[in-house]
PDB file of C-alpha atoms and ligand atoms in Angstrom:
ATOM      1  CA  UNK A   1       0.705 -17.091   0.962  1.00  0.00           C
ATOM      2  CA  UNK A   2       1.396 -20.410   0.090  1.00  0.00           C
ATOM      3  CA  UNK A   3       4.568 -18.902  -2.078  1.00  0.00           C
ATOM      4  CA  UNK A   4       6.050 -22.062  -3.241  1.00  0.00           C
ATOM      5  CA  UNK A   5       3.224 -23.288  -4.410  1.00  0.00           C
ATOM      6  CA  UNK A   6       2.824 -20.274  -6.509  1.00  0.00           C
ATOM      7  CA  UNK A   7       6.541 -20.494  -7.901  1.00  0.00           C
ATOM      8  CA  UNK A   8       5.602 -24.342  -8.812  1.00  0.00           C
ATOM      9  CA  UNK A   9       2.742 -23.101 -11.297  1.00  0.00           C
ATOM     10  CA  UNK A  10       4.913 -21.066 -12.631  1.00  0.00           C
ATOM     11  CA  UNK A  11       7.474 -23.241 -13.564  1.00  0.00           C
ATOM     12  CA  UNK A  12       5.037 -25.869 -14.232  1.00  0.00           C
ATOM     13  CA  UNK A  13       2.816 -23.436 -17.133  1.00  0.00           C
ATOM     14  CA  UNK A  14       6.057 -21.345 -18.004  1.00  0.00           C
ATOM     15  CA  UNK A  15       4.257 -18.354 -16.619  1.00  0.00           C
ATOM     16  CA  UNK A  16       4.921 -14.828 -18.526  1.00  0.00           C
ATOM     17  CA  UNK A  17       3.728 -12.440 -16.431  1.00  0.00           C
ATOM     18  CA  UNK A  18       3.828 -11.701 -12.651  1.00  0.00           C
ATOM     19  CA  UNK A  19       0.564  -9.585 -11.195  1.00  0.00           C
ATOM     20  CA  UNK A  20       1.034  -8.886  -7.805  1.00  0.00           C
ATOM     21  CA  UNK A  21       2.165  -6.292  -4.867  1.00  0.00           C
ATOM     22  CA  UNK A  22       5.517  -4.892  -5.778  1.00  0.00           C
ATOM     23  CA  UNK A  23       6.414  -6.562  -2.221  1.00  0.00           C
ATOM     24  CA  UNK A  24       5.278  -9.672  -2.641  1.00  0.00           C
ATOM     25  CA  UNK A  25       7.182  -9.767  -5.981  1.00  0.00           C
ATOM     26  CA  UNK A  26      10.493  -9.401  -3.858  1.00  0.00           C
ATOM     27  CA  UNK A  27       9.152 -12.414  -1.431  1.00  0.00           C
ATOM     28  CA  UNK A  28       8.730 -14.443  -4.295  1.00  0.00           C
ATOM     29  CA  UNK A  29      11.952 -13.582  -5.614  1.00  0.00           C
ATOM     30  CA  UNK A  30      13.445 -14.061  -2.059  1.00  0.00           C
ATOM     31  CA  UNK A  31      11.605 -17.743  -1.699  1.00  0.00           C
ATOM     32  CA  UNK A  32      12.844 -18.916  -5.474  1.00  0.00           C
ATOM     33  CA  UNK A  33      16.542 -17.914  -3.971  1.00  0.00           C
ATOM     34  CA  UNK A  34      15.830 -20.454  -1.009  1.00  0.00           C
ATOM     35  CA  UNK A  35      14.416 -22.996  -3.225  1.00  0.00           C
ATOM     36  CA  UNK A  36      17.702 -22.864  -5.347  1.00  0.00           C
ATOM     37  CA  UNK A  37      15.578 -21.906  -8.626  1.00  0.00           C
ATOM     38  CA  UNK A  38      17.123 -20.543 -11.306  1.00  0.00           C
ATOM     39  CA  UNK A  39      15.264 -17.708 -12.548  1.00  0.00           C
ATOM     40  CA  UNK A  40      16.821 -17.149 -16.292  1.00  0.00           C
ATOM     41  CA  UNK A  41      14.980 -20.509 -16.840  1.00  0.00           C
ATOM     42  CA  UNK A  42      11.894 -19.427 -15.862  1.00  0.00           C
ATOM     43  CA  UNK A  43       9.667 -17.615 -18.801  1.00  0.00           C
ATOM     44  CA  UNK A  44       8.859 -14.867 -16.996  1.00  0.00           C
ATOM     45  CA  UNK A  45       8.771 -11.059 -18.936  1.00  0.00           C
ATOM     46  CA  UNK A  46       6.428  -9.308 -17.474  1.00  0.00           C
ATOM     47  CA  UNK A  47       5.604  -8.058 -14.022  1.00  0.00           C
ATOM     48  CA  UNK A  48       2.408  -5.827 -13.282  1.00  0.00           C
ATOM     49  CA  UNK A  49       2.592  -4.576  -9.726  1.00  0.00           C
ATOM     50  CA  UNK A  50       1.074  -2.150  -7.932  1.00  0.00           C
ATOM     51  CA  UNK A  51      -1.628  -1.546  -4.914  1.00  0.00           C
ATOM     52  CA  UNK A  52       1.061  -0.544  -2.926  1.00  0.00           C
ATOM     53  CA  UNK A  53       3.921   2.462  -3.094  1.00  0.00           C
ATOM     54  CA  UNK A  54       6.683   1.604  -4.775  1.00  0.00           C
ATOM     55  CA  UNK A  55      10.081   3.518  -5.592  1.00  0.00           C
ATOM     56  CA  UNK A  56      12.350   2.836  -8.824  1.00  0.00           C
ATOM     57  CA  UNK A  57      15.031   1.617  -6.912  1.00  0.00           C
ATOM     58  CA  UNK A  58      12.618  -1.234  -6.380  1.00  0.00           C
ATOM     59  CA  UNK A  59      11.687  -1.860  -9.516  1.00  0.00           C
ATOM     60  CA  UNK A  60      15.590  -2.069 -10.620  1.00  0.00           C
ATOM     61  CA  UNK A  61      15.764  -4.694  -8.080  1.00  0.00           C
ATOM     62  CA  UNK A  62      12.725  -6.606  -9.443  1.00  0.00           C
ATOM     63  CA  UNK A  63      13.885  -6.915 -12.673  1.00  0.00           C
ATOM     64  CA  UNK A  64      17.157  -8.191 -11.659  1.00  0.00           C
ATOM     65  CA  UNK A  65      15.694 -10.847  -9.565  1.00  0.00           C
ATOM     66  CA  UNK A  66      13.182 -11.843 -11.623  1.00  0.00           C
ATOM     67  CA  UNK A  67      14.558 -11.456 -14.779  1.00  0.00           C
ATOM     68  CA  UNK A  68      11.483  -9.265 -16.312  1.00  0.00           C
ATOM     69  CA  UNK A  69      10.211  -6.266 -17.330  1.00  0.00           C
ATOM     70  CA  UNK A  70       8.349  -4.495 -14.299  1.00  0.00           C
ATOM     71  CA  UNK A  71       5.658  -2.340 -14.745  1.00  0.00           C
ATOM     72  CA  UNK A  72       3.366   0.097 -12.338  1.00  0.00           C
ATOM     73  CA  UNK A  73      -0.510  -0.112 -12.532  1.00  0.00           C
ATOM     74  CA  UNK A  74      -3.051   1.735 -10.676  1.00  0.00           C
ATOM     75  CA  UNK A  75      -6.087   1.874  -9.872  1.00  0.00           C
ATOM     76  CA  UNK A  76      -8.914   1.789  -7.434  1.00  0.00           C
ATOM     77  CA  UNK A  77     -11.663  -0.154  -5.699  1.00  0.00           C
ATOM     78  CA  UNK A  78     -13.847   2.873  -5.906  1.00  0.00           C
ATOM     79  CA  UNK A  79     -13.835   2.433  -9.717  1.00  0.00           C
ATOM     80  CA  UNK A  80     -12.911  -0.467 -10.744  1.00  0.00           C
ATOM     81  CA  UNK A  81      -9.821  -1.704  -8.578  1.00  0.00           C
ATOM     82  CA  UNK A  82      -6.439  -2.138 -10.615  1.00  0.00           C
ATOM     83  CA  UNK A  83      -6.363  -0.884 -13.720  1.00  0.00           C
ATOM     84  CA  UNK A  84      -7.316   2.532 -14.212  1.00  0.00           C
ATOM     85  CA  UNK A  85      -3.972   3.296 -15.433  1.00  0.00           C
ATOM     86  CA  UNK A  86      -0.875   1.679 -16.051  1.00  0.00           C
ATOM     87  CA  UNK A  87       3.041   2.176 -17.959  1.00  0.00           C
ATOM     88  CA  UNK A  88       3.496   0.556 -21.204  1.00  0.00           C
ATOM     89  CA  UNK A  89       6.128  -1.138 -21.264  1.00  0.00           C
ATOM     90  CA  UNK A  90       7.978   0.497 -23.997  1.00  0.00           C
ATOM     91  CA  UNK A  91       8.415   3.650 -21.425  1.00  0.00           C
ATOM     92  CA  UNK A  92       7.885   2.623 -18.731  1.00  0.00           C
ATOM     93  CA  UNK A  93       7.759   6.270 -17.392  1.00  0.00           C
ATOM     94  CA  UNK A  94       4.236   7.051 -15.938  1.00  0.00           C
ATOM     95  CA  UNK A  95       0.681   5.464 -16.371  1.00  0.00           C
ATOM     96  CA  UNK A  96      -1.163   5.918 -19.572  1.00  0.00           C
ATOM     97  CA  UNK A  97      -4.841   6.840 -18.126  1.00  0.00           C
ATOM     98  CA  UNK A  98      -7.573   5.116 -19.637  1.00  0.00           C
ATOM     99  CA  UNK A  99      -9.307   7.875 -20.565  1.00  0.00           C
ATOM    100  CA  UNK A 100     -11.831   6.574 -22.507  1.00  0.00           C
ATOM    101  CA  UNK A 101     -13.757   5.099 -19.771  1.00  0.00           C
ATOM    102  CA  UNK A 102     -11.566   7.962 -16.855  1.00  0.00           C
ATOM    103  CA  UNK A 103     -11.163  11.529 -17.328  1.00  0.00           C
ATOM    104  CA  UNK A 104      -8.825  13.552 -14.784  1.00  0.00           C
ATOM    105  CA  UNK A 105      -8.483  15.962 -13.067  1.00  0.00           C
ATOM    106  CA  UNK A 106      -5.684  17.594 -10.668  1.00  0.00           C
ATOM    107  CA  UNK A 107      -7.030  20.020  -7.818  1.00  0.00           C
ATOM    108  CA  UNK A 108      -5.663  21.665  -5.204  1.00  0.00           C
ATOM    109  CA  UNK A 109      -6.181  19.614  -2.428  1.00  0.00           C
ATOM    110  CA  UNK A 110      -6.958  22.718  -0.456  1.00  0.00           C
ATOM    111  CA  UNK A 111      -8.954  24.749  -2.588  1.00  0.00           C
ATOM    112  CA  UNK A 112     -10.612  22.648  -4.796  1.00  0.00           C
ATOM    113  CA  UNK A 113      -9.441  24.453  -7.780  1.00  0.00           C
ATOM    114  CA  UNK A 114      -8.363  22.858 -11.384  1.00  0.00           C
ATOM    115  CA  UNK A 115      -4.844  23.081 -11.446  1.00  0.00           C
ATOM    116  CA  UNK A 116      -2.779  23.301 -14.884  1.00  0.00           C
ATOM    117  CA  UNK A 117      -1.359  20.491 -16.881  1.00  0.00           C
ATOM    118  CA  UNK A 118       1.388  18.817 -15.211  1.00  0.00           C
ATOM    119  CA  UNK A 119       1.010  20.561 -11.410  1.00  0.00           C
ATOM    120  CA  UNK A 120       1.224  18.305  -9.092  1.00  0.00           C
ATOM    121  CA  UNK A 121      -2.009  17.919  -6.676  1.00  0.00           C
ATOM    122  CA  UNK A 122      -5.167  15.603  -5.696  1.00  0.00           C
ATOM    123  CA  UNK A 123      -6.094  13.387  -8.308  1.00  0.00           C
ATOM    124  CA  UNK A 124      -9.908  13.418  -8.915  1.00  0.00           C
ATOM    125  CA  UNK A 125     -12.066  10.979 -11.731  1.00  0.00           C
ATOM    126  CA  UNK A 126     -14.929  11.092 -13.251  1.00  0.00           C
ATOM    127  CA  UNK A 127     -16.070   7.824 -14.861  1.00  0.00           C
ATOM    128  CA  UNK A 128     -17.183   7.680 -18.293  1.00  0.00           C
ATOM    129  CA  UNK A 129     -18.630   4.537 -19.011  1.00  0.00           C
ATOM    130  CA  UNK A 130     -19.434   2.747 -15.597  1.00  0.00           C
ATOM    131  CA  UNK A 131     -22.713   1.803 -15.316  1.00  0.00           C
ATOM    132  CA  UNK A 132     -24.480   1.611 -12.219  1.00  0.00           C
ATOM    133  CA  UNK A 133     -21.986   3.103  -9.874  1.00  0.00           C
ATOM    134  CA  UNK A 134     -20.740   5.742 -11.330  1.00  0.00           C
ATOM    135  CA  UNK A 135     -18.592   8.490  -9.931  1.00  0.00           C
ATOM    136  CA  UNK A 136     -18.164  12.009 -10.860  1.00  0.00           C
ATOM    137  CA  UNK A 137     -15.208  13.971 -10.068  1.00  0.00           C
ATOM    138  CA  UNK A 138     -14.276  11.821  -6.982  1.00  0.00           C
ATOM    139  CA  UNK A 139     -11.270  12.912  -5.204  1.00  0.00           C
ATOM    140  CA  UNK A 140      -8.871   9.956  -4.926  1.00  0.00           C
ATOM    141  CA  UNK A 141      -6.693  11.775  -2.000  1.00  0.00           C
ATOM    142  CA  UNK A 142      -3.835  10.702  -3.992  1.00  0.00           C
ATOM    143  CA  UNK A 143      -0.996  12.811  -4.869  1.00  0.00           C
ATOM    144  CA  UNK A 144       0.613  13.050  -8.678  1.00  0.00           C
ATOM    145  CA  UNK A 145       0.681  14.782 -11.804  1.00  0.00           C
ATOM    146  CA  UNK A 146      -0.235  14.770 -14.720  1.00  0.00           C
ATOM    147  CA  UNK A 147       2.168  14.185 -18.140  1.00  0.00           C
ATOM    148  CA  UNK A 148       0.626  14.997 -21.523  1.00  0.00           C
ATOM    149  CA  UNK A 149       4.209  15.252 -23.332  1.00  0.00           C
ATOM    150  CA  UNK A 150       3.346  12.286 -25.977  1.00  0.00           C
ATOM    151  CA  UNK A 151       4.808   9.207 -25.095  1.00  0.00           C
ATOM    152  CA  UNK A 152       7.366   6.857 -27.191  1.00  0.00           C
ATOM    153  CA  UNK A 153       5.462   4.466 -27.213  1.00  0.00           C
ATOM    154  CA  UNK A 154       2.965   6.150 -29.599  1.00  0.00           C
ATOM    155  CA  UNK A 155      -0.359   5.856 -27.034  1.00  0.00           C
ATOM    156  CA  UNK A 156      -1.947   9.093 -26.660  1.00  0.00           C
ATOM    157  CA  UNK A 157      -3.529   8.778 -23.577  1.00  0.00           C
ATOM    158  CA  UNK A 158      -2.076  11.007 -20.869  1.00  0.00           C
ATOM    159  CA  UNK A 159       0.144  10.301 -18.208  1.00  0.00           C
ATOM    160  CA  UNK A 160       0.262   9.883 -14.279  1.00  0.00           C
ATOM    161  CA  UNK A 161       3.523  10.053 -12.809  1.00  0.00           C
ATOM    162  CA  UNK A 162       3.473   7.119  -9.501  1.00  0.00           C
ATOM    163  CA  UNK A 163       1.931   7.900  -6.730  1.00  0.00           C
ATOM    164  CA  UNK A 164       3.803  10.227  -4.342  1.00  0.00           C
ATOM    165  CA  UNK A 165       1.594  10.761  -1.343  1.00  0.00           C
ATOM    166  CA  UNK A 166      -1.676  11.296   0.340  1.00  0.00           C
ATOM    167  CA  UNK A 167      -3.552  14.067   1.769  1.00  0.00           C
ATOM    168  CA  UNK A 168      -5.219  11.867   4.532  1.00  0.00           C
ATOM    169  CA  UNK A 169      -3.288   9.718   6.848  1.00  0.00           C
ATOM    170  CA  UNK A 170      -4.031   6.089   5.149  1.00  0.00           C
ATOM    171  CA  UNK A 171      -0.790   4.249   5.386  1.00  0.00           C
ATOM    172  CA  UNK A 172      -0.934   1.298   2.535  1.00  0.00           C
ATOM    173  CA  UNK A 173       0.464  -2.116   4.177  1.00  0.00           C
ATOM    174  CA  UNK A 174       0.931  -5.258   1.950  1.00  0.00           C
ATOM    175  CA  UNK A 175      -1.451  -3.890  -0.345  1.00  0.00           C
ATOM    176  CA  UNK A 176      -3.952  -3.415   2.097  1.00  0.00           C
ATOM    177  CA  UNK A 177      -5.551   0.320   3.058  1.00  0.00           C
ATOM    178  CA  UNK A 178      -5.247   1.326   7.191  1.00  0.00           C
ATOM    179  CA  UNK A 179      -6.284   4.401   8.571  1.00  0.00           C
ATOM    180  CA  UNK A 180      -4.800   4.619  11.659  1.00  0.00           C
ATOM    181  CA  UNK A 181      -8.397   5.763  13.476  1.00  0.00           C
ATOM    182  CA  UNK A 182      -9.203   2.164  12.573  1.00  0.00           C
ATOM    183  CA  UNK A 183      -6.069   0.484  15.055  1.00  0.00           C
ATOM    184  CA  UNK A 184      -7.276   3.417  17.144  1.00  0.00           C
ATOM    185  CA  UNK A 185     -11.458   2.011  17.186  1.00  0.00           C
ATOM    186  CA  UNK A 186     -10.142  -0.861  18.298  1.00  0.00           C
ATOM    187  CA  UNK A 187      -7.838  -0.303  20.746  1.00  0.00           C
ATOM    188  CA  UNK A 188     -10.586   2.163  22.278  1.00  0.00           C
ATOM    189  CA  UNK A 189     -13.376  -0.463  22.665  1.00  0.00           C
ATOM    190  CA  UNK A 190     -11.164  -2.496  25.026  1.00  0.00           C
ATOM    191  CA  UNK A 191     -11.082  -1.833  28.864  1.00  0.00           C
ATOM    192  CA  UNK A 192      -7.803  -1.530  30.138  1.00  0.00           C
ATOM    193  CA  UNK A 193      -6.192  -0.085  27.217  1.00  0.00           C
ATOM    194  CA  UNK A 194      -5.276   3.798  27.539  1.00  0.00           C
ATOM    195  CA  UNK A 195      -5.877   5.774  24.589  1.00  0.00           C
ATOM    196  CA  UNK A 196      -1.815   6.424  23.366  1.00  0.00           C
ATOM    197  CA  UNK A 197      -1.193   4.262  20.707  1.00  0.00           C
ATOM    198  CA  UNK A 198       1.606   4.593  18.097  1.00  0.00           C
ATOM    199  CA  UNK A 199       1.533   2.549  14.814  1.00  0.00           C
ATOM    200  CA  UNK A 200       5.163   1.688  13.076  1.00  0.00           C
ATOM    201  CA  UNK A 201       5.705   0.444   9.941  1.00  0.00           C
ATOM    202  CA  UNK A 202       8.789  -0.820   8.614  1.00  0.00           C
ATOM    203  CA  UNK A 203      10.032  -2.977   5.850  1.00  0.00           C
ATOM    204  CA  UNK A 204      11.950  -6.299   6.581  1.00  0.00           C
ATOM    205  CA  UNK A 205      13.691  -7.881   3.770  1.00  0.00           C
ATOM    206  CA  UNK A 206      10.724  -6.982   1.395  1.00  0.00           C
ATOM    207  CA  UNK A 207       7.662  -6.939   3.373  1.00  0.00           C
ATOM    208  CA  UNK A 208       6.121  -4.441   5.197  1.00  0.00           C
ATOM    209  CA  UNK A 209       5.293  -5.134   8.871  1.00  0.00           C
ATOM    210  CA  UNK A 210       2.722  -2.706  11.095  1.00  0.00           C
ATOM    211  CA  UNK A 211       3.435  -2.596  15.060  1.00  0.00           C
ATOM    212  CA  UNK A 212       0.970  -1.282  17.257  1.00  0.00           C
ATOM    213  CA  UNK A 213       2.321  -0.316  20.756  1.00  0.00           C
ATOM    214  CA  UNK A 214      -0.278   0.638  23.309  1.00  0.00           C
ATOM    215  CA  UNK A 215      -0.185   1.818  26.615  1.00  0.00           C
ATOM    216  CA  UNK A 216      -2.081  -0.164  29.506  1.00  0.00           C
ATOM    217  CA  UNK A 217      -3.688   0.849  32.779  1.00  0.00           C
ATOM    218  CA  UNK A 218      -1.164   0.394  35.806  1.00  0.00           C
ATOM    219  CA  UNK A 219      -3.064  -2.019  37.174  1.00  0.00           C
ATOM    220  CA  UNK A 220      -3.045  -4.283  34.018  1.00  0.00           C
ATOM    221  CA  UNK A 221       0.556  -3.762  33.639  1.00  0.00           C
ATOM    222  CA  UNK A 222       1.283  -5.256  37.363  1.00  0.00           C
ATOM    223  CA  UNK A 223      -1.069  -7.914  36.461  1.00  0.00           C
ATOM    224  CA  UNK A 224       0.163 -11.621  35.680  1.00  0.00           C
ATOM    225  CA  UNK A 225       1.843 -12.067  32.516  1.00  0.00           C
ATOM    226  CA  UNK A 226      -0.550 -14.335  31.151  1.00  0.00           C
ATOM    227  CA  UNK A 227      -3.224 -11.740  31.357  1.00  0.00           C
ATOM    228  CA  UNK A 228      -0.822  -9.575  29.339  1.00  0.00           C
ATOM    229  CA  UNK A 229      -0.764 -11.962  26.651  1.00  0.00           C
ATOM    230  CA  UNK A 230      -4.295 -12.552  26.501  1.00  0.00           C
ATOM    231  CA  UNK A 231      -4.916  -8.790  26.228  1.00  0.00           C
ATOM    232  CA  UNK A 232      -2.621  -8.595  23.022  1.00  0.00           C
ATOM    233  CA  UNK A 233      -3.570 -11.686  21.626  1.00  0.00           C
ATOM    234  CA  UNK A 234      -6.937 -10.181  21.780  1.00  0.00           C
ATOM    235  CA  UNK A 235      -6.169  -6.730  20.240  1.00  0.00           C
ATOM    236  CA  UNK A 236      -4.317  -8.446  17.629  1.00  0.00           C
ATOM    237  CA  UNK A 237      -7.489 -10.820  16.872  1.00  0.00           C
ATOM    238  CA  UNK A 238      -9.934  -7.894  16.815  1.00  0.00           C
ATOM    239  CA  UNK A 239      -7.476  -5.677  14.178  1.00  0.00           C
ATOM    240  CA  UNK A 240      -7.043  -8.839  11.589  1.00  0.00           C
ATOM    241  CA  UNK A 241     -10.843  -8.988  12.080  1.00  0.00           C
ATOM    242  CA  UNK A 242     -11.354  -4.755  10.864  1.00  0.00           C
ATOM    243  CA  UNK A 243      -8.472  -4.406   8.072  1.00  0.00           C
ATOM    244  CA  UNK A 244      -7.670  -8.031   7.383  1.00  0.00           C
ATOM    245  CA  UNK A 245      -4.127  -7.654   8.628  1.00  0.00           C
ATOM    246  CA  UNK A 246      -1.772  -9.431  11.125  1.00  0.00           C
ATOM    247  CA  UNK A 247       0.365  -6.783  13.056  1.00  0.00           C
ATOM    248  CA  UNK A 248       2.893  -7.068  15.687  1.00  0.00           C
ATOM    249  CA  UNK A 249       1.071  -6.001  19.328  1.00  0.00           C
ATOM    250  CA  UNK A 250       3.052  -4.719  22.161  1.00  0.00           C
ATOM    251  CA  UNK A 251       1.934  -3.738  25.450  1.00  0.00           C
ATOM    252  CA  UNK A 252       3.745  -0.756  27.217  1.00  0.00           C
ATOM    253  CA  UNK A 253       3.608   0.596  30.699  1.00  0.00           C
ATOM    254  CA  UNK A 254       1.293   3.552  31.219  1.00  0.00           C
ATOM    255  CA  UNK A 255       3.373   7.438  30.275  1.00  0.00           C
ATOM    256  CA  UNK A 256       5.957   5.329  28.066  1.00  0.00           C
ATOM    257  CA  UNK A 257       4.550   6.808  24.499  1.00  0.00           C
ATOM    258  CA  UNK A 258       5.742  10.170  23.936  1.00  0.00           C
ATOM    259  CA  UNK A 259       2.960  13.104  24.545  1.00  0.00           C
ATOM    260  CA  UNK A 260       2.444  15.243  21.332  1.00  0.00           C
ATOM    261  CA  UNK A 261       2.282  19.103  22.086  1.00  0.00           C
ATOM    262  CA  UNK A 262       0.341  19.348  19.226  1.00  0.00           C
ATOM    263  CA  UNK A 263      -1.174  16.807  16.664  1.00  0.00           C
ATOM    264  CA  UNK A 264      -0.549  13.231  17.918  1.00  0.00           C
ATOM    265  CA  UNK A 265       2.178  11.690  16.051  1.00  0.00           C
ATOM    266  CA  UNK A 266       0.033   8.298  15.319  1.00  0.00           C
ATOM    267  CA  UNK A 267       1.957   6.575  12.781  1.00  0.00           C
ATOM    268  CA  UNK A 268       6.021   6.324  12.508  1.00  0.00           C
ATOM    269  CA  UNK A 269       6.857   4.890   9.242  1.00  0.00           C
ATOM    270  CA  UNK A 270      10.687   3.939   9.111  1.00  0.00           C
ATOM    271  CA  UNK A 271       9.999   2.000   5.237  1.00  0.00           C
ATOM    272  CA  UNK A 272      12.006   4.328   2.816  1.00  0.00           C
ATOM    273  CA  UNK A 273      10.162   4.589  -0.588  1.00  0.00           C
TER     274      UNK A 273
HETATM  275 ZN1   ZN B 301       3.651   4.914 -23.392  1.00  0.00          ZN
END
């Protein structure tokens, strides 16, 4: 929020570097446009983004926009939140692991087996020099591999190409983690809700958005309008409250979400990454 106010500072302090969602880089970007701001002005020449999937067609865009140099970090809350790894800027071609304080691995998801250098698979760390909490080969449930060509930038420390998927069903949203059985804890401790639920996701303009349409009893659904609203106000209150997001709540007449033959199709995402 409060995205002006942000741009402000940096004009004000002639800001060099960005950290933020990839996203919310683009809303900033978006906002400056609005506010007639002229970006090759501003001192901006760095941007560190990350938390959130990103594709390189997004980072070309970035840079244009913003007039910097974008790069990808990663990392996780597990360990130590963002930073973990992240691209130098001379590359800019995959995330130099700290690997003093993180060594990697890359399993099989499956098996559990040690794959070989530069297979892609589950990335798994075990921390070197955290004290108190530490972790030892924790499986992220992220999906990469590994890089150990050496790197032009003259860093030694091994690679991790971005992030390419999971191997649970966590959908990342703004920067924040959901797990669709979370929408679906919610939606299940509320009487007059039927449990078929589908979550979409899409991207408009840069940010992501989450929709949650849910089915309701018949007898809801014939019920004043009012009550309606109340109901998805409600549903909408009580998911902000569990995963600190605002989504989109829409109330559908009982048999209207497709039946799965199989697996429930929970989660539709239309962004293209
Ligand atoms: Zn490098």
């Amino acid at each position: 929020g409060q995205t002006k106010r942000q741009i402000m500072i940096m004009q004000d302090f002639g800001s060099n570097v960005l950290l933020s969602t990839p996203s919310y880089a683009l809303n900033i970007a978006e906002t400056m446009e609005d506010m007639g701001v002229d970006t090759s002005r501003l001192s901006l020449r760095v941007g560190i983004f990350g938390a959130e999937p990103w594709s390189e067609n997004m980072r070309e865009e970035v840079e244009k926009k913003l007039g910097l140099q974008a790069i990808d970090i990663y990392g996780l809350s597990e360990i130590i939140g963002p930073g973990v790894s992240m691209e130098c800027i001379e590359a800019q071609h995959g995330m130099h692991i700290f690997e003093d304080h993180f060594m990697p691995e890359i399993i099989d998801p499956d098996t559990g087996q040690v794959l070989p250098m530069g297979e892609k698979g589950e990335l798994v760390f075990t921390t070197l020099t955290k004290q108190a909490f530490p972790l030892i080969r924790y499986r992220t449930k992220d999906i990469t591999r590994l890089i150990s060509e050496p790197c032009v930038c003259g860093r030694t420390f091994v690679r991790m190409e971005k992030i390419t998927g999971r191997t649970d069903d966590m959908l990342i949203i703004r920067g924040v983690n959901v797990f669709p059985t979370q929408v679906e804890h919610v939606l299940m401790g509320i009487k007059g809700v039927e449990p078929h639920y589908q979550i979409i996701v899409n991207r408009e303009g840069s940010m992501d958005t989450m929709e949650v349409q849910v089915e309701v009893s018949e007898q809801l659904f014939s019920d004043e309008v009012k009550n309606l609203e109340k109901l998805s106000k409600r549903i909408q209150a009580e998911i902000k409250d569990l995963i600190g997001s605002t989504c989109k709540i829409t109330l559908v007449e009982p048999k209207t979400i497709q039946r799965s033959e199989g697996k429930a199709k929970r989660v539709i995402d239309n962004r293209k990454i």
